[in-house]
Amino acid sequence: VDPESIIDTYGADTARLFMLSDSPPDRDLDWTEAGIEGAWRYVNRLWRMVNGRDPGKPIAPIGAPRPNIEADEKDSPGLIFILKETHKTIANVTKDFERFHFNKVVARIRELTNCVDYLAGDNDAAAWVRRFTLETVVRLVGPMMPHLGEELWHSLGHETLLVDEDWPMAKAAYLVEDTVVVA
């Protein structure tokens, strides 16, 4: 498959995402129509999550103060879980980038995208967690899909460039497991 035709059809960011997600760097890349279609669907899904906002899933405005999520947990189950997953993803993606494990980076970001997509609730706490998680996803995909990352960053209401933003930092308190499952 000619990479130029893929770039012409799907764009450079989608081609880049496909190349990084398909295999570890030590193996050959198989250009498949199904593989590039999967990357294209994910790019469109991410675009819809940020731009085609579901009225039942609001995103907090920029600079909104962090609500007391621990107190609102009863009203919106899963908020602490999403915050923990976001911080775990930041920590793991950072390590995977440093190790050049780009396929793992893409898989972890997609898992986080699934989490935020299923986040229920339309209260302030859920809207804040949704914004925080989407901003984190956009920051994490920025190095792999710079054009899409910048567009999504501006769609979230930022006037700065994504490339000028600091890399997200995981908070150690959210990386601690409270429970352990023993077989």
Short mmCIF file of C-alpha atoms in Angstrom, two decimals, residues 40-163:
data_model
loop_
_atom_site.label_atom_id
_atom_site.label_comp_id
_atom_site.label_asym_id
_atom_site.label_seq_id
_atom_site.Cartn_x
_atom_site.Cartn_y
_atom_site.Cartn_z
CA TRP A 40 -9.45 6.82 11.06
CA ARG A 41 -12.46 5.77 13.17
CA TYR A 42 -10.57 6.58 16.36
CA VAL A 43 -9.53 10.02 15.05
CA ASN A 44 -13.16 10.77 14.19
CA ARG A 45 -14.37 9.47 17.55
CA LEU A 46 -11.93 11.74 19.37
CA TRP A 47 -13.07 14.68 17.24
CA ARG A 48 -16.73 13.97 18.09
CA MET A 49 -15.96 13.64 21.80
CA VAL A 50 -14.48 17.13 21.87
CA ASN A 51 -16.57 18.93 19.22
CA GLY A 52 -19.88 17.08 18.99
CA ARG A 53 -20.66 17.36 22.64
CA ASP A 54 -23.49 15.29 24.01
CA PRO A 55 -25.87 17.62 25.94
CA GLY A 56 -26.05 14.97 28.70
CA LYS A 57 -22.26 15.02 28.98
CA PRO A 58 -21.20 18.64 29.50
CA ILE A 59 -17.60 19.77 29.74
CA ALA A 60 -16.69 22.30 32.42
CA PRO A 61 -15.56 25.73 31.21
CA ILE A 62 -11.85 26.51 31.10
CA GLY A 63 -10.52 27.42 34.52
CA ALA A 64 -13.55 26.06 36.37
CA PRO A 65 -12.60 25.35 39.97
CA ARG A 66 -12.16 21.71 40.89
CA PRO A 67 -15.31 20.62 42.73
CA ASN A 68 -15.16 18.36 45.76
CA ILE A 69 -15.24 15.18 43.72
CA GLU A 70 -14.96 12.97 46.76
CA ALA A 71 -18.24 14.44 48.10
CA ASP A 72 -19.99 14.19 44.71
CA GLU A 73 -18.90 10.57 44.18
CA LYS A 74 -22.30 9.37 45.44
CA ASP A 75 -24.08 11.36 42.73
CA SER A 76 -21.73 10.40 39.89
CA PRO A 77 -20.20 7.00 40.46
CA GLY A 78 -16.88 6.43 38.85
CA LEU A 79 -15.41 9.94 39.05
CA ILE A 80 -12.57 8.90 41.33
CA PHE A 81 -12.03 5.83 39.14
CA ILE A 82 -11.72 8.05 36.02
CA LEU A 83 -9.32 10.41 37.80
CA LYS A 84 -7.17 7.47 38.90
CA GLU A 85 -7.21 6.02 35.38
CA THR A 86 -6.23 9.41 33.95
CA HIS A 87 -3.24 9.76 36.26
CA LYS A 88 -2.20 6.13 35.72
CA THR A 89 -2.38 6.72 31.97
CA ILE A 90 -0.22 9.84 32.27
CA ALA A 91 2.41 7.90 34.24
CA ASN A 92 2.37 4.86 31.95
CA VAL A 93 2.31 6.84 28.68
CA THR A 94 5.25 8.92 29.89
CA LYS A 95 7.25 5.75 30.62
CA ASP A 96 6.21 4.14 27.33
CA PHE A 97 7.22 7.22 25.33
CA GLU A 98 10.63 7.17 27.00
CA ARG A 99 11.01 3.48 26.07
CA PHE A 100 9.78 4.07 22.49
CA HIS A 101 6.83 1.69 23.04
CA PHE A 102 4.50 3.73 20.87
CA ASN A 103 2.03 0.90 20.30
CA LYS A 104 1.52 0.72 24.08
CA VAL A 105 1.11 4.50 24.22
CA VAL A 106 -1.68 4.38 21.66
CA ALA A 107 -3.39 1.46 23.41
CA ARG A 108 -3.32 3.21 26.80
CA ILE A 109 -4.72 6.45 25.37
CA ARG A 110 -7.50 4.54 23.63
CA GLU A 111 -8.37 2.81 26.92
CA LEU A 112 -8.60 6.20 28.65
CA THR A 113 -10.78 7.48 25.83
CA ASN A 114 -13.13 4.54 26.44
CA CYS A 115 -13.31 5.42 30.14
CA VAL A 116 -14.22 9.05 29.57
CA ASP A 117 -16.74 8.09 26.89
CA TYR A 118 -18.66 6.03 29.46
CA LEU A 119 -18.48 8.71 32.17
CA ALA A 120 -22.05 9.41 33.23
CA GLY A 121 -23.44 12.46 34.94
CA ASP A 122 -24.13 16.06 34.08
CA ASN A 123 -23.23 17.70 37.40
CA ASP A 124 -20.26 20.05 37.94
CA ALA A 125 -17.98 17.29 39.19
CA ALA A 126 -18.60 15.05 36.16
CA ALA A 127 -18.16 18.02 33.79
CA TRP A 128 -14.86 18.93 35.47
CA VAL A 129 -13.54 15.34 35.30
CA ARG A 130 -14.63 15.12 31.65
CA ARG A 131 -12.71 18.33 30.77
CA PHE A 132 -9.63 17.24 32.73
CA THR A 133 -9.58 13.82 31.08
CA LEU A 134 -10.20 15.13 27.54
CA GLU A 135 -7.50 17.77 27.95
CA THR A 136 -5.15 15.04 29.14
CA VAL A 137 -6.00 12.83 26.15
CA VAL A 138 -5.37 15.74 23.78
CA ARG A 139 -2.01 16.49 25.43
CA LEU A 140 -0.99 12.83 25.23
CA VAL A 141 -1.92 12.42 21.54
CA GLY A 142 -0.31 15.75 20.61
CA PRO A 143 3.16 14.36 19.85
CA MET A 144 1.68 11.62 17.64
CA MET A 145 -1.03 13.66 15.95
CA PRO A 146 0.11 17.29 16.13
CA HIS A 147 -2.43 18.74 13.69
CA LEU A 148 -5.42 17.08 15.33
CA GLY A 149 -4.03 17.83 18.78
CA GLU A 150 -3.84 21.56 18.06
CA GLU A 151 -7.36 21.64 16.60
CA LEU A 152 -8.80 19.75 19.57
CA TRP A 153 -6.92 21.97 22.02
CA HIS A 154 -8.48 25.06 20.44
CA SER A 155 -11.89 23.35 20.31
CA LEU A 156 -11.64 22.93 24.07
CA GLY A 157 -11.38 26.73 24.27
CA HIS A 158 -7.66 27.27 24.72
CA GLU A 159 -6.01 30.22 23.04
CA THR A 160 -2.47 28.94 23.50
CA LEU A 161 -0.76 26.38 21.31
CA LEU A 162 -0.76 22.81 22.56
CA VAL A 163 2.92 22.48 21.68
#
